[in-house]
Amino acid sequence: MARERATALLLDLDGVLRRFDLTVAAGVEREYGLADGVLSEIAMQWGRLQPVLTGQVSHADWMSSVADALAEPAGGADRARSAVQQWQRYRGEVDTEVLDFVREVRAAGVRVGLATNATDLLDADLTTLGLVGELDVVVNSSALGVHKPAPEYFQAACAALATPPARVLFVDDEDWAVRGARSAGLSAHRWGGHGDLRYLRAALSY
């Protein structure tokens, strides 16, 4: 039996609509004598990351814990805090081709939501990136208290879009998120780059 045509689009932020230049973190690590990749490695440790993604701690507290973990390799607490602050000043860049697609889709009458595992800094980031007003809804895990790929997350996202799951197309660059969306009844596509836009246009059929 064929699926219903999607009438709403749900996009991930990082890796889809926003991208990061990895040389920025690498430059900070070199400047402070840190091992390659250590900033992200420490920040993304699940025991440190999960609480901030569900709103149990703030983004500032999360970064303080990263600085605490870096105090010894950075050569002291002050240097560690400076390294983390310098790293965090860079908030990434909008993928303008994806943003153009979002605008095209919305102009055609398709509702578009942002579905992201994010911290309480998300609203500020959207302002910095110039994305305020570019999406119909924003579903932030830290505000919701539950993160992708939990079914409750996708249920809340579909409710925010006022669209049943079977009519929502979800796009993410992570397999685990795509699988979670499908389990929750959404159509889902793993983002592989701009070449996927043709498929997404066809799937939405606007």
CSV table of C-alpha atoms in Angstrom, one decimal:
chain,number,residue,atom,x,y,z
A,1,MET,CA,0.0,0.0,0.0
A,2,ALA,CA,1.4,3.4,-1.0
A,3,ARG,CA,2.2,5.9,1.7
A,4,GLU,CA,0.2,9.1,1.8
A,5,ARG,CA,1.9,12.1,0.2
A,6,ALA,CA,3.8,14.2,2.7
A,7,THR,CA,2.3,17.7,3.2
A,8,ALA,CA,4.8,19.0,5.8
A,9,LEU,CA,8.5,18.9,6.1
A,10,LEU,CA,10.6,18.5,9.2
A,11,LEU,CA,14.3,19.3,9.0
A,12,ASP,CA,17.3,18.7,11.3
A,13,LEU,CA,19.5,21.7,12.0
A,14,ASP,CA,23.1,20.6,12.4
A,15,GLY,CA,24.3,18.7,9.3
A,16,VAL,CA,21.3,19.8,7.2
A,17,LEU,CA,20.4,23.5,7.6
A,18,ARG,CA,23.5,24.5,9.6
A,19,ARG,CA,27.1,23.4,9.0
A,20,PHE,CA,30.3,23.9,10.9
A,21,ASP,CA,33.8,24.6,9.6
A,22,LEU,CA,35.8,22.0,11.6
A,23,THR,CA,39.0,24.0,11.1
A,24,VAL,CA,37.7,26.5,13.7
A,25,ALA,CA,37.8,24.0,16.6
A,26,ALA,CA,41.1,22.6,15.2
A,27,GLY,CA,42.6,26.0,15.4
A,28,VAL,CA,41.6,26.5,19.0
A,29,GLU,CA,43.0,23.2,19.9
A,30,ARG,CA,46.3,24.0,18.3
A,31,GLU,CA,46.5,27.4,20.0
A,32,TYR,CA,45.9,25.9,23.5
A,33,GLY,CA,48.0,22.8,23.0
A,34,LEU,CA,45.0,20.4,23.1
A,35,ALA,CA,44.7,17.1,21.3
A,36,ASP,CA,42.9,17.1,17.9
A,37,GLY,CA,39.2,16.7,18.3
A,38,VAL,CA,39.2,16.8,22.1
A,39,LEU,CA,36.7,19.7,22.4
A,40,SER,CA,34.0,17.9,20.6
A,41,GLU,CA,35.0,14.5,22.1
A,42,ILE,CA,34.5,15.8,25.7
A,43,ALA,CA,31.4,17.9,24.9
A,44,MET,CA,29.7,15.0,23.2
A,45,GLN,CA,30.2,12.4,25.9
A,46,TRP,CA,26.7,11.2,26.5
A,47,GLY,CA,26.7,11.6,30.3
A,48,ARG,CA,27.6,15.3,29.7
A,49,LEU,CA,25.4,15.8,26.6
A,50,GLN,CA,22.1,14.2,27.5
A,51,PRO,CA,21.2,16.5,30.4
A,52,VAL,CA,21.7,19.6,28.3
A,53,LEU,CA,19.7,18.2,25.4
A,54,THR,CA,16.7,17.6,27.7
A,55,GLY,CA,16.9,20.9,29.5
A,56,GLN,CA,18.2,19.6,32.8
A,57,VAL,CA,21.2,21.9,32.7
A,58,SER,CA,21.9,25.1,30.7
A,59,HIS,CA,24.3,25.5,27.7
A,60,ALA,CA,26.5,27.6,30.0
A,61,ASP,CA,26.7,24.8,32.6
A,62,TRP,CA,27.5,22.3,29.9
A,63,MET,CA,30.4,24.3,28.6
A,64,SER,CA,31.6,24.9,32.2
A,65,SER,CA,31.8,21.1,32.6
A,66,VAL,CA,33.8,20.8,29.4
A,67,ALA,CA,36.2,23.5,30.6
A,68,ASP,CA,36.6,21.7,33.9
A,69,ALA,CA,37.5,18.5,32.1
A,70,LEU,CA,40.1,20.4,30.0
A,71,ALA,CA,41.8,22.2,32.9
A,72,GLU,CA,44.7,19.8,33.1
A,73,PRO,CA,45.5,19.3,29.4
A,74,ALA,CA,45.0,23.1,28.7
A,75,GLY,CA,47.4,24.1,31.4
A,76,GLY,CA,45.0,25.4,34.0
A,77,ALA,CA,41.4,26.3,34.6
A,78,ASP,CA,41.7,29.9,33.1
A,79,ARG,CA,43.2,28.6,29.9
A,80,ALA,CA,40.6,25.9,29.6
A,81,ARG,CA,37.7,28.4,30.0
A,82,SER,CA,39.3,30.7,27.4
A,83,ALA,CA,39.7,27.8,25.0
A,84,VAL,CA,36.0,26.8,25.4
A,85,GLN,CA,34.8,30.4,25.1
A,86,GLN,CA,36.8,30.9,21.9
A,87,TRP,CA,35.5,27.7,20.4
A,88,GLN,CA,31.9,28.6,21.3
A,89,ARG,CA,32.0,32.0,19.7
A,90,TYR,CA,31.7,30.3,16.3
A,91,ARG,CA,28.0,29.3,15.8
A,92,GLY,CA,28.3,27.7,12.4
A,93,GLU,CA,26.9,28.8,9.0
A,94,VAL,CA,23.6,28.4,7.2
A,95,ASP,CA,23.6,26.2,4.2
A,96,THR,CA,22.1,28.7,1.8
A,97,GLU,CA,21.0,26.2,-0.7
A,98,VAL,CA,19.0,24.3,1.9
A,99,LEU,CA,17.5,27.6,3.1
A,100,ASP,CA,16.5,28.5,-0.4
A,101,PHE,CA,14.8,25.1,-0.6
A,102,VAL,CA,12.9,25.8,2.7
A,103,ARG,CA,11.7,29.1,1.3
A,104,GLU,CA,10.6,27.5,-1.9
A,105,VAL,CA,8.7,24.8,0.0
A,106,ARG,CA,7.0,27.3,2.3
A,107,ALA,CA,6.1,29.5,-0.7
A,108,ALA,CA,4.3,26.5,-2.2
A,109,GLY,CA,2.2,26.1,1.0
A,110,VAL,CA,4.1,23.3,2.7
A,111,ARG,CA,4.6,23.8,6.4
A,112,VAL,CA,8.3,23.4,7.5
A,113,GLY,CA,9.5,22.7,11.0
A,114,LEU,CA,13.0,22.5,12.5
A,115,ALA,CA,13.5,19.3,14.6
A,116,THR,CA,16.7,19.5,16.6
A,117,ASN,CA,18.4,18.1,19.6
A,118,ALA,CA,19.6,21.4,21.0
A,119,THR,CA,20.3,23.4,24.1
A,120,ASP,CA,18.7,26.6,25.6
A,121,LEU,CA,21.0,28.6,23.3
A,122,LEU,CA,19.0,27.6,20.2
A,123,ASP,CA,16.9,30.8,20.0
A,124,ALA,CA,20.0,32.9,20.2
A,125,ASP,CA,21.6,30.8,17.5
A,126,LEU,CA,18.7,31.1,15.2
A,127,THR,CA,18.9,34.9,15.6
A,128,THR,CA,22.6,34.9,15.0
A,129,LEU,CA,22.2,32.8,11.9
A,130,GLY,CA,19.3,34.9,10.6
A,131,LEU,CA,16.8,32.1,10.7
A,132,VAL,CA,14.1,33.7,12.8
A,133,GLY,CA,10.9,33.6,10.7
A,134,GLU,CA,12.3,31.2,8.2
A,135,LEU,CA,10.4,28.2,9.7
A,136,ASP,CA,6.9,27.6,10.7
A,137,VAL,CA,7.8,25.8,14.0
A,138,VAL,CA,10.9,25.0,16.0
A,139,VAL,CA,11.0,21.8,18.1
A,140,ASN,CA,13.9,22.0,20.5
A,141,SER,CA,14.6,18.9,22.6
A,142,SER,CA,15.8,21.0,25.6
A,143,ALA,CA,12.5,22.8,25.7
A,144,LEU,CA,10.5,19.7,25.2
A,145,GLY,CA,12.4,17.6,27.7
A,146,VAL,CA,12.9,14.7,25.4
A,147,HIS,CA,15.3,14.2,22.4
A,148,LYS,CA,15.4,12.4,19.1
A,149,PRO,CA,14.9,9.6,18.4
A,150,ALA,CA,12.3,9.1,21.1
A,151,PRO,CA,8.8,8.6,19.7
A,152,GLU,CA,7.5,11.3,22.0
A,153,TYR,CA,9.8,13.8,20.3
A,154,PHE,CA,8.4,13.0,16.9
A,155,GLN,CA,4.8,13.0,18.2
A,156,ALA,CA,5.3,16.5,19.6
A,157,ALA,CA,6.9,17.7,16.4
A,158,CYS,CA,4.0,16.5,14.3
A,159,ALA,CA,1.6,18.1,16.7
A,160,ALA,CA,3.5,21.4,16.4
A,161,LEU,CA,3.1,21.1,12.6
A,162,ALA,CA,-0.6,20.2,13.0
A,163,THR,CA,0.1,17.3,10.6
A,164,PRO,CA,-0.4,13.6,11.2
A,165,PRO,CA,2.9,11.6,11.2
A,166,ALA,CA,2.0,9.8,7.9
A,167,ARG,CA,1.9,13.2,6.2
A,168,VAL,CA,5.3,14.4,7.5
A,169,LEU,CA,8.6,14.0,5.7
A,170,PHE,CA,11.6,14.1,8.1
A,171,VAL,CA,15.2,14.8,6.9
A,172,ASP,CA,18.2,14.2,9.1
A,173,ASP,CA,21.9,13.3,8.5
A,174,GLU,CA,21.9,10.6,11.2
A,175,ASP,CA,20.7,7.1,10.6
A,176,TRP,CA,19.5,6.7,14.2
A,177,ALA,CA,17.2,9.7,13.9
A,178,VAL,CA,15.8,8.6,10.6
A,179,ARG,CA,15.1,5.1,12.0
A,180,GLY,CA,13.4,6.7,15.0
A,181,ALA,CA,11.2,8.9,12.8
A,182,ARG,CA,10.1,5.9,10.7
A,183,SER,CA,9.3,4.0,13.9
A,184,ALA,CA,7.1,6.9,14.9
A,185,GLY,CA,5.2,6.7,11.6
A,186,LEU,CA,6.9,9.5,9.6
A,187,SER,CA,8.4,9.3,6.2
A,188,ALA,CA,12.1,9.9,6.7
A,189,HIS,CA,15.2,10.5,4.5
A,190,ARG,CA,18.8,10.5,5.4
A,191,TRP,CA,20.4,13.7,4.2
A,192,GLY,CA,23.4,13.1,1.9
A,193,GLY,CA,23.8,16.6,0.4
A,194,HIS,CA,22.3,18.9,-2.1
A,195,GLY,CA,21.8,16.1,-4.6
A,196,ASP,CA,18.9,15.0,-2.4
A,197,LEU,CA,16.9,18.1,-3.0
A,198,ARG,CA,15.5,16.7,-6.2
A,199,TYR,CA,14.2,13.7,-4.4
A,200,LEU,CA,12.7,15.8,-1.6
A,201,ARG,CA,10.9,18.0,-4.1
A,202,ALA,CA,9.4,15.0,-5.8
A,203,ALA,CA,8.4,13.5,-2.4
A,204,LEU,CA,6.5,16.6,-1.4
A,205,SER,CA,5.0,17.0,-4.9
A,206,TYR,CA,4.1,20.7,-4.4
